[in-house]
Short mmCIF file of C-alpha atoms in Angstrom, two decimals:
data_model
loop_
_atom_site.label_atom_id
_atom_site.label_comp_id
_atom_site.label_asym_id
_atom_site.label_seq_id
_atom_site.Cartn_x
_atom_site.Cartn_y
_atom_site.Cartn_z
CA MET A 570 0.12 -0.56 0.11
CA MET A 571 0.97 3.58 -1.60
CA PRO A 572 1.55 5.05 2.12
CA GLU A 573 0.09 9.32 1.95
CA VAL A 574 2.76 11.61 1.24
CA LEU A 575 3.23 15.47 2.34
CA SER A 576 7.12 14.90 2.38
CA ALA A 577 9.09 12.42 1.22
CA ASP A 578 11.40 10.70 3.92
CA LEU A 579 14.15 10.25 1.74
CA VAL A 580 15.06 11.62 -1.88
CA LEU A 581 17.55 10.38 -4.27
CA ARG A 582 17.73 12.92 -6.90
CA ASN A 583 20.80 14.39 -10.30
CA GLY A 584 21.45 10.36 -10.55
CA LYS A 585 20.77 7.98 -13.86
CA ILE A 586 17.73 5.38 -11.96
CA VAL A 587 18.06 1.79 -13.73
CA THR A 588 14.76 1.24 -11.99
CA VAL A 589 14.78 -2.38 -14.10
CA ASP A 590 10.66 -1.84 -14.62
CA PRO A 591 8.85 -4.04 -17.28
CA ASP A 592 9.97 -1.11 -19.83
CA ASP A 593 13.72 -0.74 -18.78
CA THR A 594 12.81 2.63 -17.61
CA VAL A 595 15.59 5.09 -16.97
CA ALA A 596 15.21 7.72 -14.24
CA GLN A 597 16.17 10.90 -12.88
CA ALA A 598 15.49 10.48 -9.04
CA VAL A 599 13.07 8.41 -6.93
CA ALA A 600 11.64 8.79 -3.31
CA ALA A 601 10.70 7.19 -0.86
CA LYS A 602 8.24 7.80 2.46
CA GLY A 603 8.26 4.86 5.12
CA ASN A 604 10.28 1.96 3.54
CA ARG A 605 8.14 2.66 0.10
CA ILE A 606 8.80 4.20 -3.35
CA VAL A 607 6.57 6.98 -3.60
CA VAL A 608 8.00 8.59 -6.86
CA VAL A 609 10.14 7.36 -9.85
CA GLY A 610 11.11 10.55 -12.28
CA GLY A 611 12.46 13.43 -12.84
CA ASP A 612 14.10 16.63 -10.61
CA GLU A 613 11.30 18.41 -10.83
CA ASP A 614 8.79 15.20 -9.88
CA VAL A 615 10.76 14.59 -6.44
CA SER A 616 11.15 19.00 -5.94
CA GLY A 617 7.44 19.10 -3.97
CA LEU A 618 8.36 16.52 -1.57
CA ILE A 619 11.62 17.68 0.04
CA GLY A 620 10.72 19.27 3.82
CA GLU A 621 12.88 20.18 6.31
CA GLU A 622 13.52 16.47 7.58
CA THR A 623 13.59 14.58 3.92
CA GLU A 624 17.70 13.62 3.66
CA VAL A 625 18.07 14.69 0.45
CA ILE A 626 21.01 12.37 -1.45
CA ASP A 627 22.52 14.37 -4.24
CA LEU A 628 24.00 11.94 -7.09
CA GLY A 629 26.36 14.04 -9.46
CA GLY A 630 25.42 11.70 -11.84
CA ARG A 631 25.76 8.19 -10.18
CA THR A 632 23.71 5.45 -10.83
CA VAL A 633 21.26 3.66 -8.99
CA ILE A 634 19.49 -0.21 -8.78
CA PRO A 635 17.51 -2.12 -7.00
CA GLY A 636 18.99 -3.50 -4.20
CA LEU A 637 19.98 -7.19 -5.08
CA THR A 638 19.11 -10.47 -3.92
CA ASP A 639 21.73 -13.23 -3.55
CA PRO A 640 19.69 -16.49 -3.27
CA HIS A 641 22.07 -19.60 -2.40
CA LEU A 642 23.63 -18.18 0.30
CA HIS A 643 26.40 -20.16 3.58
CA MET A 644 25.84 -17.25 5.92
CA VAL A 645 25.89 -18.17 9.36
CA GLY A 646 28.27 -21.06 7.90
CA ALA A 647 30.09 -18.69 6.25
CA GLY A 648 31.13 -16.64 8.76
CA LEU A 649 31.28 -18.60 11.88
CA SER A 650 34.31 -20.06 9.31
CA ALA A 651 36.04 -16.51 9.41
CA LEU A 652 35.79 -16.32 12.39
CA ARG A 653 37.35 -19.46 14.03
CA GLU A 654 39.63 -21.09 10.93
CA PHE A 655 42.87 -19.59 10.02
CA ARG A 656 43.46 -18.77 6.45
CA ILE A 657 46.04 -21.50 4.42
CA PRO A 658 48.07 -21.02 1.48
CA SER A 659 46.55 -22.31 -2.25
CA THR A 660 50.64 -22.87 -3.15
CA SER A 661 52.04 -25.45 -1.92
CA ILE A 662 51.13 -28.49 1.61
CA GLU A 663 54.65 -27.28 2.27
CA ASP A 664 53.50 -23.82 2.28
CA VAL A 665 50.24 -24.62 4.63
CA PHE A 666 52.26 -27.21 6.65
CA ASP A 667 54.68 -24.00 7.35
CA VAL A 668 51.48 -22.21 8.86
CA ILE A 669 49.96 -25.68 10.70
CA ARG A 670 53.54 -26.12 12.55
CA ALA A 671 53.12 -21.65 13.92
CA LYS A 672 49.99 -22.38 14.80
CA ALA A 673 50.32 -25.31 17.26
CA ALA A 674 52.72 -23.84 18.37
CA GLU A 675 50.71 -20.94 18.95
CA THR A 676 47.92 -23.50 20.07
CA PRO A 677 46.98 -25.52 24.03
CA LYS A 678 47.58 -29.24 22.86
CA GLY A 679 44.55 -31.63 22.97
CA GLU A 680 42.82 -28.59 21.34
CA TRP A 681 41.59 -28.37 17.72
CA LEU A 682 43.46 -26.44 14.59
CA ARG A 683 40.74 -25.71 12.07
CA GLY A 684 41.63 -23.95 8.97
CA GLY A 685 41.21 -24.04 5.22
CA ASN A 686 39.39 -22.33 2.72
CA ILE A 687 40.72 -23.33 -0.68
CA ARG A 688 38.71 -24.82 -3.72
CA PHE A 689 40.65 -27.36 -5.91
CA ALA A 690 43.34 -27.40 -3.75
CA HIS A 691 44.03 -30.48 -5.18
CA VAL A 692 44.86 -29.01 -8.42
CA LYS A 693 46.38 -25.68 -6.95
CA PHE A 694 48.69 -27.40 -5.22
CA ALA A 695 52.23 -27.72 -6.22
CA GLU A 696 52.01 -31.26 -5.15
CA LYS A 697 48.37 -31.95 -7.19
CA ARG A 698 46.95 -33.73 -4.36
CA TRP A 699 45.42 -33.69 -0.90
CA PRO A 700 47.47 -33.23 2.37
CA THR A 701 47.71 -37.13 4.12
CA ARG A 702 47.56 -37.73 7.80
CA TRP A 703 50.34 -38.38 8.86
CA GLU A 704 51.84 -36.16 6.70
CA ILE A 705 49.87 -33.60 9.38
CA ASP A 706 50.82 -36.05 12.05
CA ALA A 707 54.14 -35.00 11.17
CA VAL A 708 53.78 -31.42 12.08
CA ALA A 709 50.99 -31.41 14.26
CA PRO A 710 51.17 -34.37 17.04
CA ASP A 711 49.46 -33.18 19.75
CA HIS A 712 46.63 -31.39 18.31
CA PRO A 713 43.37 -32.49 16.32
CA VAL A 714 44.02 -31.31 12.88
CA PHE A 715 41.40 -30.06 10.60
CA LEU A 716 41.39 -28.59 7.10
CA HIS A 717 38.30 -26.95 4.72
CA PHE A 718 38.81 -27.55 1.36
CA GLY A 719 35.98 -25.78 0.29
CA PRO A 720 31.94 -27.44 1.91
CA HIS A 721 32.50 -31.04 -0.09
CA ILE A 722 36.06 -32.28 1.56
CA LYS A 723 38.09 -31.88 4.11
CA VAL A 724 41.47 -33.29 4.99
CA VAL A 725 42.38 -34.85 9.03
CA ASN A 726 44.80 -36.24 10.60
CA SER A 727 44.78 -38.89 12.95
CA ARG A 728 44.56 -37.09 16.34
CA ALA A 729 41.27 -36.05 14.85
CA LEU A 730 40.58 -39.59 13.35
CA GLU A 731 41.13 -41.08 17.03
CA LEU A 732 38.41 -38.49 18.39
CA ALA A 733 36.05 -39.73 16.16
CA GLY A 734 36.89 -43.51 15.87
CA ILE A 735 36.95 -43.84 11.50
CA THR A 736 39.80 -46.36 11.35
CA GLY A 737 40.55 -48.66 8.32
CA GLU A 738 36.98 -50.67 9.05
CA THR A 739 34.44 -47.49 9.45
CA PRO A 740 31.69 -48.43 6.41
CA ASP A 741 31.18 -44.72 4.36
CA PRO A 742 28.17 -43.33 6.13
CA LEU A 743 25.13 -42.20 3.73
CA GLY A 744 26.28 -39.40 1.26
CA GLY A 745 30.05 -39.38 2.60
CA HIS A 746 32.97 -41.33 1.33
CA ILE A 747 35.84 -42.13 3.84
CA VAL A 748 39.15 -42.24 1.66
CA LYS A 749 41.28 -45.56 2.00
CA ASP A 750 44.95 -46.53 0.56
CA VAL A 751 45.79 -49.44 -0.66
CA ASN A 752 46.17 -51.58 2.77
CA GLY A 753 42.15 -49.94 3.33
CA GLU A 754 43.91 -47.05 6.16
CA PRO A 755 42.02 -44.03 5.81
CA THR A 756 44.06 -41.29 4.09
CA GLY A 757 42.47 -38.38 5.81
CA VAL A 758 40.85 -37.17 2.60
CA LEU A 759 36.41 -37.24 3.76
CA ARG A 760 33.44 -36.93 1.35
CA GLU A 761 30.70 -35.00 2.21
CA ALA A 762 28.94 -36.44 4.87
CA SER A 763 32.04 -38.27 6.03
CA SER A 764 32.86 -35.30 7.82
CA HIS A 765 30.19 -35.27 10.16
CA LEU A 766 31.74 -38.11 12.07
CA VAL A 767 35.02 -35.36 13.16
CA THR A 768 32.84 -32.39 13.08
CA ARG A 769 30.37 -33.30 16.56
CA PHE A 770 33.80 -33.39 18.60
CA TRP A 771 34.53 -29.58 17.81
CA SER A 772 34.06 -27.41 20.95
CA PRO A 773 29.85 -26.02 20.36
CA TYR A 774 29.37 -22.73 18.79
CA SER A 775 27.85 -20.66 21.19
CA GLN A 776 24.49 -18.22 20.98
CA GLU A 777 27.17 -15.15 19.99
CA ASP A 778 29.03 -16.60 17.96
CA ARG A 779 26.16 -17.04 15.34
CA LEU A 780 25.22 -13.55 16.31
CA GLU A 781 28.97 -12.20 15.14
CA ALA A 782 28.74 -14.78 12.07
CA ILE A 783 25.46 -13.13 11.17
CA ARG A 784 27.23 -9.51 11.54
CA LEU A 785 30.08 -10.38 9.46
CA GLU A 786 28.62 -11.16 6.78
CA GLY A 787 25.73 -8.79 6.85
CA ARG A 788 28.21 -6.11 6.99
CA ARG A 789 30.19 -7.67 3.64
CA CYS A 790 26.94 -8.59 1.62
CA LEU A 791 26.05 -4.44 2.30
CA GLU A 792 28.72 -3.49 1.12
CA GLU A 793 27.92 -5.71 -1.93
CA GLY A 794 25.54 -3.77 -2.78
CA VAL A 795 22.99 -6.48 -1.44
CA THR A 796 19.76 -6.35 0.83
CA THR A 797 18.39 -10.10 0.89
CA VAL A 798 19.97 -12.94 0.79
CA HIS A 799 18.95 -16.26 1.29
CA ASP A 800 20.51 -18.26 3.73
CA ILE A 801 20.71 -22.36 3.80
CA VAL A 802 20.34 -23.71 7.33
CA ARG A 803 20.85 -26.89 8.78
CA SER A 804 19.95 -26.63 12.94
CA PRO A 805 17.22 -24.87 15.16
CA GLU A 806 20.72 -22.79 16.44
CA GLU A 807 21.19 -21.35 13.68
CA ILE A 808 17.82 -19.93 12.98
CA ARG A 809 17.81 -18.37 16.45
CA PRO A 810 19.85 -15.84 15.93
CA TYR A 811 18.21 -14.47 13.01
CA GLN A 812 15.25 -14.22 15.32
CA GLU A 813 16.83 -12.73 18.16
CA LEU A 814 18.47 -9.75 16.16
CA LEU A 815 15.21 -9.27 14.22
CA ALA A 816 13.55 -8.91 18.24
CA ARG A 817 16.19 -6.22 18.58
CA GLY A 818 15.73 -4.58 15.63
CA GLU A 819 19.51 -5.11 14.27
CA LEU A 820 19.12 -7.40 11.48
CA PRO A 821 21.26 -5.80 8.62
CA LEU A 822 19.75 -6.88 5.72
CA ARG A 823 16.75 -9.64 5.02
CA VAL A 824 17.48 -12.86 4.93
CA ARG A 825 14.65 -15.80 3.26
CA LEU A 826 15.79 -19.30 4.97
CA LEU A 827 16.38 -22.34 3.28
CA VAL A 828 16.29 -25.35 5.84
CA ARG A 829 17.45 -28.34 4.85
CA VAL A 830 15.78 -31.72 5.76
CA TRP A 831 18.66 -34.32 4.89
CA GLU A 832 21.77 -33.97 6.50
CA SER A 833 20.20 -32.20 9.31
CA ARG A 834 19.24 -32.25 13.06
CA ILE A 835 15.33 -30.81 11.33
CA GLU A 836 12.96 -33.38 9.07
CA LEU A 837 10.80 -31.91 6.73
CA GLY A 838 8.15 -33.74 9.02
CA HIS A 839 9.05 -31.43 11.49
CA LEU A 840 8.32 -27.78 9.43
CA LEU A 841 4.83 -29.87 8.41
CA ALA A 842 3.87 -30.56 11.20
CA LEU A 843 3.79 -26.93 11.95
CA GLY A 844 1.77 -25.94 9.36
CA ILE A 845 4.40 -24.29 8.21
CA GLN A 846 4.20 -23.08 4.58
CA SER A 847 7.06 -21.19 2.15
CA ASN A 848 6.38 -17.42 2.60
CA PHE A 849 5.96 -17.63 6.70
CA GLY A 850 6.99 -15.02 8.25
CA ASP A 851 7.65 -10.83 7.19
CA GLY A 852 9.89 -8.70 4.99
CA TRP A 853 12.78 -9.00 6.37
CA LEU A 854 12.90 -12.96 8.04
CA LYS A 855 10.83 -16.06 6.65
CA ILE A 856 11.56 -19.55 5.43
CA ALA A 857 11.55 -19.40 1.79
CA GLY A 858 11.94 -23.30 1.54
CA VAL A 859 13.56 -26.25 2.46
CA LYS A 860 17.32 -27.37 1.32
CA MET A 861 18.53 -30.69 -0.09
CA SER A 862 21.93 -32.38 -1.64
CA VAL A 863 21.52 -35.62 -3.45
CA GLY A 864 25.20 -35.95 -5.39
CA GLY A 865 28.28 -33.94 -3.77
CA GLY A 866 30.54 -31.18 -4.94
CA MET A 867 32.78 -29.85 -8.02
CA SER A 868 35.01 -28.19 -5.53
CA GLY A 869 35.51 -31.97 -3.76
CA SER A 870 34.83 -33.46 -7.15
CA ASN A 871 31.93 -35.57 -5.34
CA ALA A 872 29.67 -34.65 -8.05
CA ALA A 873 27.74 -38.07 -9.47
CA LEU A 874 28.87 -38.08 -13.29
CA TYR A 875 28.48 -40.67 -15.65
CA GLU A 876 31.86 -40.97 -16.06
CA PRO A 877 34.64 -40.19 -14.01
CA TYR A 878 37.14 -37.55 -13.35
CA SER A 879 39.54 -36.74 -15.47
CA ASP A 880 41.89 -36.76 -12.73
CA GLU A 881 40.74 -39.28 -11.00
CA PRO A 882 39.80 -42.30 -12.87
CA GLU A 883 38.19 -44.60 -10.46
CA ASN A 884 36.23 -41.89 -8.94
CA SER A 885 32.59 -40.47 -10.16
CA GLY A 886 31.55 -38.66 -7.17
CA VAL A 887 29.04 -39.83 -4.47
CA ILE A 888 24.81 -39.62 -4.15
CA ARG A 889 23.99 -39.00 -1.09
CA ILE A 890 20.10 -38.94 -0.75
CA PRO A 891 18.59 -42.53 -2.17
CA TYR A 892 16.81 -41.65 -5.24
CA PRO A 893 13.18 -43.04 -2.97
CA ASP A 894 13.67 -41.06 -0.44
CA LEU A 895 14.01 -38.13 -2.49
CA VAL A 896 11.03 -38.38 -4.36
CA SER A 897 9.51 -38.86 -0.67
CA LEU A 898 11.11 -35.36 0.44
CA ILE A 899 9.98 -33.35 -3.14
CA SER A 900 6.35 -34.85 -2.82
CA ARG A 901 5.91 -33.86 0.70
CA ALA A 902 7.26 -30.54 0.67
CA HIS A 903 5.16 -30.32 -2.18
CA GLU A 904 2.41 -30.97 -0.72
CA GLY A 905 3.00 -29.37 2.09
CA GLY A 906 3.57 -25.87 0.12
CA LEU A 907 7.31 -26.21 0.91
CA GLN A 908 8.75 -24.75 -2.31
CA CYS A 909 12.33 -27.51 -2.44
CA ALA A 910 15.18 -26.12 -3.35
CA VAL A 911 17.87 -29.17 -4.64
CA HIS A 912 20.78 -29.15 -5.18
CA ALA A 913 22.76 -30.68 -8.36
CA MET A 914 25.28 -30.56 -9.85
CA GLY A 915 26.95 -34.03 -11.70
CA ASP A 916 25.14 -35.71 -15.00
CA ARG A 917 24.11 -37.80 -13.11
CA ASP A 918 22.63 -36.16 -10.11
CA LEU A 919 20.83 -33.63 -12.30
CA ASP A 920 19.13 -36.34 -14.24
CA MET A 921 18.21 -38.28 -11.01
CA VAL A 922 16.65 -35.23 -9.93
CA LEU A 923 14.72 -34.56 -12.71
CA ASP A 924 13.38 -37.71 -12.05
CA ALA A 925 12.73 -37.09 -8.77
CA PHE A 926 10.80 -34.35 -9.83
CA GLU A 927 8.81 -36.14 -12.40
CA GLU A 928 7.75 -38.65 -10.00
CA ALA A 929 7.37 -36.50 -7.19
CA LEU A 930 4.94 -33.89 -9.37
CA LYS A 931 3.04 -36.42 -11.60
CA THR A 932 -0.02 -36.98 -8.73
CA ALA A 933 0.51 -34.29 -7.07
CA PRO A 934 -0.96 -31.60 -6.70
CA GLU A 935 -1.46 -28.35 -8.57
CA ARG A 936 0.28 -25.34 -7.23
CA GLU A 937 2.77 -22.79 -7.69
CA LEU A 938 5.37 -22.95 -5.89
CA ARG A 939 8.68 -22.54 -8.09
CA HIS A 940 11.04 -25.09 -6.95
CA ARG A 941 14.58 -24.74 -7.70
CA MET A 942 17.23 -26.74 -9.09
CA GLU A 943 20.94 -25.62 -7.39
CA HIS A 944 23.55 -25.13 -9.91
CA ALA A 945 21.17 -26.15 -12.87
CA GLY A 946 23.06 -24.32 -15.18
CA ASP A 947 26.39 -24.36 -13.88
CA TRP A 948 27.63 -27.45 -16.16
CA PHE A 949 26.03 -30.53 -18.67
CA PHE A 950 22.94 -28.33 -18.63
CA THR A 951 21.79 -29.47 -22.32
CA PRO A 952 19.29 -29.00 -24.65
CA GLU A 953 16.99 -31.99 -23.08
CA ARG A 954 17.89 -31.08 -19.44
CA ARG A 955 16.80 -27.59 -19.94
CA ARG A 956 14.19 -29.03 -21.75
CA ARG A 957 12.81 -31.37 -18.65
CA LEU A 958 13.42 -28.79 -16.23
CA ARG A 959 10.80 -26.12 -17.63
CA GLY A 960 8.46 -29.16 -19.24
CA LEU A 961 8.37 -29.26 -14.61
CA GLY A 962 8.42 -25.54 -14.09
CA LEU A 963 11.67 -25.65 -11.92
CA ILE A 964 13.86 -23.16 -11.89
CA ALA A 965 17.12 -22.86 -12.67
CA MET A 966 19.77 -21.91 -10.11
CA PRO A 967 23.29 -21.17 -11.69
CA ASN A 968 26.38 -20.19 -9.79
CA ILE A 969 27.84 -17.79 -12.51
CA ASN A 970 30.73 -17.02 -10.69
CA PHE A 971 32.20 -20.19 -10.94
CA ILE A 972 32.70 -19.69 -13.62
CA GLY A 973 35.88 -18.03 -12.73
CA SER A 974 36.64 -19.95 -9.21
CA PHE A 975 36.21 -22.61 -10.27
CA GLY A 976 37.01 -22.74 -13.72
CA ASP A 977 40.38 -23.67 -14.43
CA GLY A 978 40.02 -26.46 -11.32
CA VAL A 979 36.73 -27.55 -13.48
CA HIS A 980 38.87 -27.48 -16.43
CA VAL A 981 41.37 -30.79 -15.02
CA THR A 982 38.74 -32.75 -12.74
CA LEU A 983 36.21 -32.52 -15.88
CA GLY A 984 38.63 -31.88 -19.23
CA PRO A 985 38.84 -29.98 -21.78
CA VAL A 986 35.44 -30.55 -23.03
CA ARG A 987 33.10 -31.92 -20.54
CA SER A 988 33.92 -28.47 -18.75
CA GLN A 989 33.26 -26.90 -22.06
CA GLU A 990 30.15 -28.02 -23.51
CA HIS A 991 26.64 -27.24 -21.93
CA ALA A 992 28.49 -24.74 -19.38
CA PHE A 993 26.48 -21.86 -18.00
CA PRO A 994 24.04 -21.45 -21.66
CA LEU A 995 22.66 -18.77 -20.15
CA LYS A 996 21.89 -16.95 -24.07
CA SER A 997 20.30 -20.20 -24.85
CA MET A 998 17.86 -19.95 -21.30
CA HIS A 999 17.47 -16.60 -21.36
CA GLU A 1000 16.12 -17.47 -24.57
CA GLU A 1001 14.01 -20.55 -24.22
CA GLY A 1002 12.01 -18.14 -21.82
CA MET A 1003 13.40 -20.03 -19.12
CA LEU A 1004 14.05 -17.24 -16.05
CA LEU A 1005 17.59 -16.19 -14.91
CA VAL A 1006 19.43 -16.05 -11.36
CA SER A 1007 22.16 -16.96 -10.06
CA GLY A 1008 23.60 -17.76 -6.12
CA SER A 1009 27.03 -16.72 -5.33
CA ASP A 1010 27.14 -20.23 -2.96
CA GLY A 1011 29.39 -17.55 -1.18
CA PRO A 1012 31.44 -18.67 1.75
CA ASN A 1013 33.82 -17.29 3.16
CA LEU A 1014 36.13 -17.32 0.64
CA GLU A 1015 33.92 -15.65 -1.86
CA PRO A 1016 32.03 -13.54 -0.34
CA SER A 1017 29.07 -12.47 -2.48
CA ALA A 1018 29.22 -9.79 -4.78
CA PRO A 1019 27.28 -9.69 -7.75
CA LEU A 1020 28.50 -7.02 -9.82
CA ARG A 1021 31.34 -9.43 -10.30
CA ASP A 1022 29.24 -12.07 -11.73
CA MET A 1023 27.10 -9.70 -14.09
CA GLY A 1024 30.79 -9.14 -15.45
CA THR A 1025 31.56 -13.11 -15.65
CA ALA A 1026 28.40 -12.73 -17.67
CA ILE A 1027 30.09 -11.23 -19.77
CA LEU A 1028 32.92 -11.74 -19.96
CA ARG A 1029 33.43 -15.62 -19.08
CA ARG A 1030 36.32 -16.05 -18.11
CA THR A 1031 38.53 -18.39 -15.42
CA GLU A 1032 41.23 -16.92 -12.52
CA ARG A 1033 43.62 -18.46 -15.33
CA GLY A 1034 41.92 -16.69 -18.61
CA ILE A 1035 40.10 -19.24 -19.94
CA GLU A 1036 37.42 -18.38 -22.08
CA VAL A 1037 34.08 -20.94 -20.90
CA ASN A 1038 32.14 -21.11 -23.59
CA PRO A 1039 31.63 -17.65 -24.86
CA PRO A 1040 29.25 -17.26 -27.19
CA GLU A 1041 26.39 -18.36 -24.43
CA ALA A 1042 27.29 -14.66 -23.15
CA ILE A 1043 24.58 -12.49 -21.71
CA PRO A 1044 24.62 -8.78 -22.28
CA VAL A 1045 24.04 -6.28 -18.86
CA THR A 1046 20.56 -4.98 -18.73
CA GLU A 1047 20.20 -9.37 -18.51
CA ALA A 1048 22.91 -9.50 -16.03
CA LEU A 1049 21.30 -6.92 -13.15
CA LYS A 1050 18.24 -8.47 -14.05
CA MET A 1051 19.18 -12.24 -12.29
CA PHE A 1052 19.64 -10.36 -8.83
CA THR A 1053 16.83 -8.10 -9.31
CA ILE A 1054 13.79 -8.51 -9.96
CA ASN A 1055 13.72 -11.96 -11.04
CA ALA A 1056 15.54 -13.46 -8.17
CA ALA A 1057 12.32 -11.40 -6.16
CA TYR A 1058 10.27 -13.81 -8.14
CA LEU A 1059 11.77 -16.46 -7.12
CA GLU A 1060 10.73 -15.99 -3.89
CA PHE A 1061 7.58 -14.98 -4.52
CA GLU A 1062 7.81 -10.73 -3.70
CA GLU A 1063 8.18 -9.63 -7.63
CA ASP A 1064 5.74 -7.34 -7.34
CA VAL A 1065 7.32 -5.92 -3.59
CA LYS A 1066 10.79 -5.46 -4.32
CA GLY A 1067 13.18 -6.25 -7.57
CA SER A 1068 12.90 -3.59 -9.38
CA ILE A 1069 12.47 1.03 -8.49
CA GLU A 1070 9.01 1.45 -8.99
CA PRO A 1071 5.68 3.44 -6.61
CA GLY A 1072 4.67 1.01 -3.75
CA LYS A 1073 7.48 -0.85 -4.39
CA LEU A 1074 9.97 -1.64 -0.89
CA ALA A 1075 12.61 1.57 -1.14
CA ASP A 1076 15.70 -1.35 -1.10
CA LEU A 1077 17.89 0.83 -2.66
CA VAL A 1078 22.14 0.76 -4.20
CA VAL A 1079 24.08 3.66 -5.23
CA LEU A 1080 27.43 2.95 -7.34
CA SER A 1081 30.30 4.42 -7.51
CA GLU A 1082 29.59 3.99 -11.83
CA ASP A 1083 27.43 3.16 -14.72
CA PRO A 1084 27.28 -0.54 -14.78
CA PHE A 1085 26.57 0.44 -18.22
CA THR A 1086 28.65 1.52 -19.83
CA VAL A 1087 31.72 0.52 -18.18
CA PRO A 1088 33.73 -2.23 -19.66
CA PRO A 1089 32.83 -5.52 -18.16
CA GLU A 1090 36.27 -6.43 -17.19
CA ARG A 1091 35.99 -3.43 -14.79
CA LEU A 1092 32.38 -4.44 -13.79
CA ARG A 1093 33.63 -6.42 -9.84
CA GLU A 1094 35.73 -2.55 -9.72
CA ILE A 1095 32.58 -0.76 -9.28
CA LYS A 1096 32.09 0.09 -5.59
CA VAL A 1097 29.01 0.57 -3.71
CA ASP A 1098 28.84 4.14 -2.01
CA THR A 1099 25.19 3.62 -0.42
CA THR A 1100 23.13 -0.05 0.38
CA ILE A 1101 19.79 1.36 1.71
CA ILE A 1102 16.81 -1.05 2.65
CA ASP A 1103 13.26 -0.26 4.41
CA GLY A 1104 14.37 3.41 3.51
CA LYS A 1105 16.36 3.41 5.41
CA ILE A 1106 20.72 4.02 4.92
CA ALA A 1107 22.35 0.47 6.01
CA TYR A 1108 25.83 1.12 4.91
CA THR A 1109 28.11 3.79 3.18
CA ARG A 1110 31.13 3.49 2.29
CA THR A 1111 34.04 5.98 3.51
#
């Protein structure tokens, strides 16, 4: 509802207002009353709304865009990693050991040493492999050590294995793999769910730890112009701090929660028994839906493939959810009114998820829940898979930033053909009428940065400069929509945010430069000068 306007609370004028409305209108000024936009037009249209209490920002020709959304983030986990884990170099295993030695020398014996946050370390290290438990034992014999190489692969030492009771006789847990040598002894490398056998022996995080994690990651997001995030949570302890910050009026940005219901302390039945449906909550904090991961992650070479990884002929990835359970989860969530966000990155698990949706929705009641396939649109997104996804009414959720951060590693692990063919087919997806969205999947080693990702969608280059399927580039207009109006549609909020129009929420971002005029390679260099949420300034660059 539009507020009655006598004078505006906030006016931005003398700029370029990229509205992202249906006509791609560009205006000069925007005015807000309370938390809503009331006028979009020329400077003369807002001049009469400027009163004694109105805050006026003279843009000096700068560009304003709608607040940005990152619809796939691990905000609590990223913040906790930043607070508790030390960073390790990506140069060599020997350099990693130098860091561990130094940390061991300053840490009381018996306490955990936790570090990492390098994806594709086995490709980046000079040794082209993972470290082993025995090597880590030699540099930290008196501490349990946990090295975190992205969310899908961890390496631990013998002390950590002993605490967890992992031996050569320990079977693989469902959805995980304990890597063993030719003698059947664990090497210390833990794929996917097998790391949960170890993490339960960590010192527990406190509520204050999680509050600080959200504050930390929230600040980082605001610096990038992100006003809404979809965070993936797996326990009540990860949800409570959001509620506390909301109650205090200190939640730094809008949050939509995707609740894990597999490999989680929260079961789907818990949500269904409470009658919770998607969008339960308010404009600041909502439950968006449920999350489940079918295959493993590409960064750990765990995504499920039909053919083995090019550099690991014995490895074809991991399936984390048995097919009958997956069908049941989707069916029950759909009938209960919960949007499903289902992770699949390899060709085998992509097909498994499409099959499961097809079976689950075949006899299900028709309802618009805008179910999502997380990572569909990264690799292996063939015309046939796109056709099936469209036919099922699903939304693909690629991660455009993976072109840059994953591209060089995937060139090795999938090989030069599979890493290019059908990779990130954004132009084809758009031409076929598919909604284009993108999430960062951001832990703290690769924070949410939509402007960076817009540039990647156009340039399509890895960190080392390899072009990835370049004919599938899209223009900046469509790249911006991925993080604004299209992302709002994903969360059923296209009528309240995602563009700069009268009546919509006053979530706005002031940029240092115009993304429509700078060269694509400089998009990532554009600074966010001001981030506005609910008509109030949440961040200003100093």
